[in-house]
CSV table of C-alpha atoms and ligand atoms in Angstrom, one decimal:
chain,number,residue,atom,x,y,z
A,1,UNK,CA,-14.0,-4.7,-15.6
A,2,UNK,CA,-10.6,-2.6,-16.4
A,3,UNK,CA,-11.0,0.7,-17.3
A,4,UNK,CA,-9.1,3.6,-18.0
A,5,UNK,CA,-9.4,6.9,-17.7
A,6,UNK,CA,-8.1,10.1,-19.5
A,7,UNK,CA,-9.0,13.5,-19.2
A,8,UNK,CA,-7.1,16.5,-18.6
A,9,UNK,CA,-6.7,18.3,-15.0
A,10,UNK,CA,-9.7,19.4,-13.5
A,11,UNK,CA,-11.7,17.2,-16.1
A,12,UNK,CA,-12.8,15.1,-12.8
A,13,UNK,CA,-10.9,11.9,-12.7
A,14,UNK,CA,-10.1,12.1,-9.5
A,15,UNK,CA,-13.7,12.2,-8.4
A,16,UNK,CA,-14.9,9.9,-10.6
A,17,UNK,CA,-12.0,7.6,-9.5
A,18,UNK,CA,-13.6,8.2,-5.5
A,19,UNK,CA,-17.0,6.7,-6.9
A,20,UNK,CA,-15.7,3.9,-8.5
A,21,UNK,CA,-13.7,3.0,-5.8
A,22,UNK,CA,-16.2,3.3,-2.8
A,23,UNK,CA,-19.4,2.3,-5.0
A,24,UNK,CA,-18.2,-0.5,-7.3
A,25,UNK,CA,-15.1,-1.7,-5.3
A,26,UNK,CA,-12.7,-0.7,-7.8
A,27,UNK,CA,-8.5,-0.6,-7.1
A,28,UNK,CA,-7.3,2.5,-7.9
A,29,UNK,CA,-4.0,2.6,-10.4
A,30,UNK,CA,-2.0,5.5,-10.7
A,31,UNK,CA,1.8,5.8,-10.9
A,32,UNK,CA,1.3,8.4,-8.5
A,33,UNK,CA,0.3,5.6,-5.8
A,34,UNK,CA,2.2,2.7,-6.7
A,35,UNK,CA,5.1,4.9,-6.6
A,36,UNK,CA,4.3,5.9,-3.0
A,37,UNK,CA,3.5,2.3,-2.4
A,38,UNK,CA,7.0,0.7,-3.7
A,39,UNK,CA,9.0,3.4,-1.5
A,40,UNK,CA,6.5,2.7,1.7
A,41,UNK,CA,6.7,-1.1,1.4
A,42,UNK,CA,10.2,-1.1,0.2
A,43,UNK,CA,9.6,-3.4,-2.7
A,44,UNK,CA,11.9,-4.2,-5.7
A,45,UNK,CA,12.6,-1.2,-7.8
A,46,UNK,CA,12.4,0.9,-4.4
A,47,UNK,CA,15.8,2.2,-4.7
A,48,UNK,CA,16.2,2.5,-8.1
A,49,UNK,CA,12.7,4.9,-7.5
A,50,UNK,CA,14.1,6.5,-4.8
A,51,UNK,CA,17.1,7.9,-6.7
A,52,UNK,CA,14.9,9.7,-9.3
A,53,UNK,CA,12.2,11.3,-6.9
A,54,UNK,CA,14.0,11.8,-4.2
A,55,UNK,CA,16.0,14.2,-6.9
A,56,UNK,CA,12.9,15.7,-9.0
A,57,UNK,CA,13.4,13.6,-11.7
A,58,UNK,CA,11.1,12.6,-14.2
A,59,UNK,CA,10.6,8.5,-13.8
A,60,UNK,CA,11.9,7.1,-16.9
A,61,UNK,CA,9.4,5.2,-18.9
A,62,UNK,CA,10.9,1.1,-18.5
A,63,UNK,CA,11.2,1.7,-15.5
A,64,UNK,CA,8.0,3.2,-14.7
A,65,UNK,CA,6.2,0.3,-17.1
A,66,UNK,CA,8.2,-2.5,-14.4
A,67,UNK,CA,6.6,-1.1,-11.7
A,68,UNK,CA,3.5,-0.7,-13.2
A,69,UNK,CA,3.4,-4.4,-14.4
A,70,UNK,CA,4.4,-5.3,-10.9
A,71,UNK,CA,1.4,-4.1,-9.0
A,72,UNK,CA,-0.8,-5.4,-11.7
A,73,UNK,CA,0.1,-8.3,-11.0
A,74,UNK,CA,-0.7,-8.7,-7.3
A,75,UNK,CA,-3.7,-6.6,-7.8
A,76,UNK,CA,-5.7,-8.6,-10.7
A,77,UNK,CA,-5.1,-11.5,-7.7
A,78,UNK,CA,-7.1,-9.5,-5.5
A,79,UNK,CA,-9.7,-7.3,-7.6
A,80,UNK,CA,-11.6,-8.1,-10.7
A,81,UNK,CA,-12.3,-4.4,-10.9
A,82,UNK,CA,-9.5,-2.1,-11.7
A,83,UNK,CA,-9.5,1.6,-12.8
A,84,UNK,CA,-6.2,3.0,-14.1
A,85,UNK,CA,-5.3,6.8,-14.0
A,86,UNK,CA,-2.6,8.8,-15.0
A,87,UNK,CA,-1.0,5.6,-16.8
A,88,UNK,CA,-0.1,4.9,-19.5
A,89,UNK,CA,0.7,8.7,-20.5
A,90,UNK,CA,2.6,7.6,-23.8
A,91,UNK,CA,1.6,5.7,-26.5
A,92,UNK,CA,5.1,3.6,-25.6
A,93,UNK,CA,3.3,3.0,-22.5
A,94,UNK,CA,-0.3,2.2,-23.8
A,95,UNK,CA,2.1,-0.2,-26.5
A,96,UNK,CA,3.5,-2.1,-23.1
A,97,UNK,CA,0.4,-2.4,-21.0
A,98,UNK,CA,-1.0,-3.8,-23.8
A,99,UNK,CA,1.0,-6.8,-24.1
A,100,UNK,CA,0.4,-7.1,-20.1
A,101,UNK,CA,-3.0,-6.3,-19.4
A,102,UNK,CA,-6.4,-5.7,-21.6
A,103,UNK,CA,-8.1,-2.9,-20.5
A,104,UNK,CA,-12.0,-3.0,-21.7
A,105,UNK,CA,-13.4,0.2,-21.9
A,106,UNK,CA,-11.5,3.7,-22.1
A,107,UNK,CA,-13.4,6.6,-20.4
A,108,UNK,CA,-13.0,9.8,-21.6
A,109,UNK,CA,-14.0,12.9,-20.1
A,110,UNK,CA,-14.1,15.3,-22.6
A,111,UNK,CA,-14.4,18.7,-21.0
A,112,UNK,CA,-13.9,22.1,-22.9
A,113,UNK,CA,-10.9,24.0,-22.0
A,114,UNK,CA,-13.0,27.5,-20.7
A,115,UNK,CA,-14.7,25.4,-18.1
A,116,UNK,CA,-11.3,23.5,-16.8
A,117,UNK,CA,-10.0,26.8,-16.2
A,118,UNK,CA,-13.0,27.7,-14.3
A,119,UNK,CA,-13.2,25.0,-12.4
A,120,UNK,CA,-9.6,25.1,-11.6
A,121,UNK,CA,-8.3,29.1,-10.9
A,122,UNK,CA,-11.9,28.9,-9.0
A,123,UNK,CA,-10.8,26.6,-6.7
A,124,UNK,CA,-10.5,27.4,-2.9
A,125,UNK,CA,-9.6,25.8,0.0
A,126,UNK,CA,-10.4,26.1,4.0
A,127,UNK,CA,-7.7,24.9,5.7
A,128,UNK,CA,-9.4,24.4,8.7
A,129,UNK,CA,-11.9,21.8,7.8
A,130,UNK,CA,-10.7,21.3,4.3
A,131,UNK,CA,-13.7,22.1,2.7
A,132,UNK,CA,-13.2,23.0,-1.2
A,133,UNK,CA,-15.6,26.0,-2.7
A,134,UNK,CA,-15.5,27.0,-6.1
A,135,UNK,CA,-15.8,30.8,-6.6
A,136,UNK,CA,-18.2,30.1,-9.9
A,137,UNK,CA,-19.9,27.1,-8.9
A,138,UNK,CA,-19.9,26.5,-5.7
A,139,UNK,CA,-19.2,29.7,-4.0
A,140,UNK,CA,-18.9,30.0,0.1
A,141,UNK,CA,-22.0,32.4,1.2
A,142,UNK,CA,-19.8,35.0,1.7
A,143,UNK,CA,-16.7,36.1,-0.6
A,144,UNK,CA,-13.4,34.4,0.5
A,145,UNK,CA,-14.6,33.3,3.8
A,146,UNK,CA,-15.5,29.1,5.0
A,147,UNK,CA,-19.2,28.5,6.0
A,148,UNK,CA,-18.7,26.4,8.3
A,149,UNK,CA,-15.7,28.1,10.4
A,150,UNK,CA,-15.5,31.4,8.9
A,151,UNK,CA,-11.7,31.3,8.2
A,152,UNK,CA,-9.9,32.9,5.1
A,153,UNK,CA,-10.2,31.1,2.3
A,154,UNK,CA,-7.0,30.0,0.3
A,155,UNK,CA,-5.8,28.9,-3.1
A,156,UNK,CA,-3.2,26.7,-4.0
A,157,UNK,CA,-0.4,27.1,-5.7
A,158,UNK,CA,-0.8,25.0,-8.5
A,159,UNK,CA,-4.1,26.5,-9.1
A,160,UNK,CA,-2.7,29.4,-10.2
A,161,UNK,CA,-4.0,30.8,-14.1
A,162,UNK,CA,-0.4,30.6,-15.7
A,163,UNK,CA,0.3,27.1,-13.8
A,164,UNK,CA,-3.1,25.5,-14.8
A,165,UNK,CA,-2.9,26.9,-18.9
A,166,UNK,CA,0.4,25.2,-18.4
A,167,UNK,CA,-0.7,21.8,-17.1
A,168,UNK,CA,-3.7,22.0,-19.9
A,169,UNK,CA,-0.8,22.6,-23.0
A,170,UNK,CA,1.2,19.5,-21.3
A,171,UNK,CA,-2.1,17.5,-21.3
A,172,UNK,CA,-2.7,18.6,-24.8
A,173,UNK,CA,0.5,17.8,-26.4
A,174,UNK,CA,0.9,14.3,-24.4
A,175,UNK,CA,-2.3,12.8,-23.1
A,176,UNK,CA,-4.3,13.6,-26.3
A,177,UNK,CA,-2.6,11.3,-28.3
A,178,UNK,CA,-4.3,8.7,-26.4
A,179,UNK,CA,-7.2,9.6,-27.3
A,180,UNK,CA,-6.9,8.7,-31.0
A,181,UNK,CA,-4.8,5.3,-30.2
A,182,UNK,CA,-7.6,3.8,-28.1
A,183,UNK,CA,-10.1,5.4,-30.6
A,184,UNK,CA,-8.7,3.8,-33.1
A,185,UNK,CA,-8.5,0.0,-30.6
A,186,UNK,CA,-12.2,1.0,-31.0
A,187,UNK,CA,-12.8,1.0,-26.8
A,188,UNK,CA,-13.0,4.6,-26.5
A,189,UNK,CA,-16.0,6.3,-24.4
A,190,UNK,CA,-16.7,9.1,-24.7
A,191,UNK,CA,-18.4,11.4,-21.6
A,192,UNK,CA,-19.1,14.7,-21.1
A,193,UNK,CA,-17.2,16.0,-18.8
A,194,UNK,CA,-19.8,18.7,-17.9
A,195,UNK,CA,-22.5,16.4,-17.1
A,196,UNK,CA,-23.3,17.3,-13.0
A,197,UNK,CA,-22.3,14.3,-10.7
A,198,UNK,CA,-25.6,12.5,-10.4
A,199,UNK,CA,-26.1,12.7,-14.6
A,200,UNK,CA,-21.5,11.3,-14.8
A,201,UNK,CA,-22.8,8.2,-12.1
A,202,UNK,CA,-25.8,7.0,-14.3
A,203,UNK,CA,-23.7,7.3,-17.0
A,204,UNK,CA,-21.1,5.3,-16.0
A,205,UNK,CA,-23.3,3.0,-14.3
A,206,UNK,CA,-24.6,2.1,-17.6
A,207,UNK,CA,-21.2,1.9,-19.1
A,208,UNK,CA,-20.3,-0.8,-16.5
A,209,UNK,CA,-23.5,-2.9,-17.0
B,1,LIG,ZN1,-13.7,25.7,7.0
């Protein structure tokens, strides 16, 4: 099974990526750690990677979709289940992976934007034992202080209100339009993003039957 999925920050990819991965042995694909991989390993494009990271600068898109094509290549010899994230971003992108690799079924966790907020200016961190809390759902038993150690607890800087409402408008204006394209390809799932863990796994467990 290939899936992708979209969502915006704090929608819970990330987590739902962790499940796949450790429950139904699924390669994780994000450009995020392919990137990483290419500069590790040193493999073709490294350089030419190196030279816009290494610098801030935004990956540009063929060369992004070379990589990309790259590692799916080794990886479909390895693992029949695969679980893209974070790529394609673009419609130019969805337009290229297409031609290289069929995805079957598009997950979407649909979230609403009061509770992304929530869940992400409510995040904080121990440092210690790198426990998260969340100060609405999941709140240490007493305010700003780890459980387990009783150290300060911290946020981080990209959790910050003005950040996040930033990341969610970026999301919006990009992301969305993904939405509609694979909508329309007719592979589109739908999940509610709100659903508590147990509720998401069933769910997707029956989406992978
Ligand atoms: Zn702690």
């Amino acid at each position: 099974m290939k899936l992708l999925l979209l969502g915006a920050p704090g929608s819970g990819k990330g987590t739902l990526s962790e499940y796949l991965i450790s429950k139904h042995n699924f390669a994780h694909v994000s450009t995020g750690n392919i990137f990483r991989k290419v500069i590790d390993e040193n493999l073709e494009y490294a350089d030419e990677l190196k030279s816009y990271i290494l610098k801030g600068l935004l990956v540009p898109n063929d060369l992004t979709n070379k990589i990309v094509k790259q590692e799916l290549g080794e990886l479909t010899k390895k693992y029949t289940n695969i679980v893209m994230d974070g790529y394609p971003r673009t419609i130019e992108q969805a337009e290229f992976l297409k031609n290289i690799f069929t995805i079957d079924k598009v997950i979407y966790l649909n979230v609403d934007s009061d509770l992304l907020v929530k869940r992400l200016t409510g995040r904080r961190m121990c440092n210690k034992c790198k426990k998260i809390y969340n100060i609405y759902f999941s709140p240490p038993k007493k305010d700003g202080v780890c459980d387990n150690d009783g150290e300060l607890l911290f946020q981080r800087k990209d959790d910050d209100l003005s950040i996040i409402q930033e990341r969610i408008q970026t999301y919006n204006q990009t992301t969305f339009l993904l939405i509609d394209y694979y909508k329309d390809k007719g592979n589109l799932i739908e999940v509610d993003g709100a659903l508590s863990t147990e509720e998401l796994h069933e769910k997707i467990n029956s989406i992978l039957r």
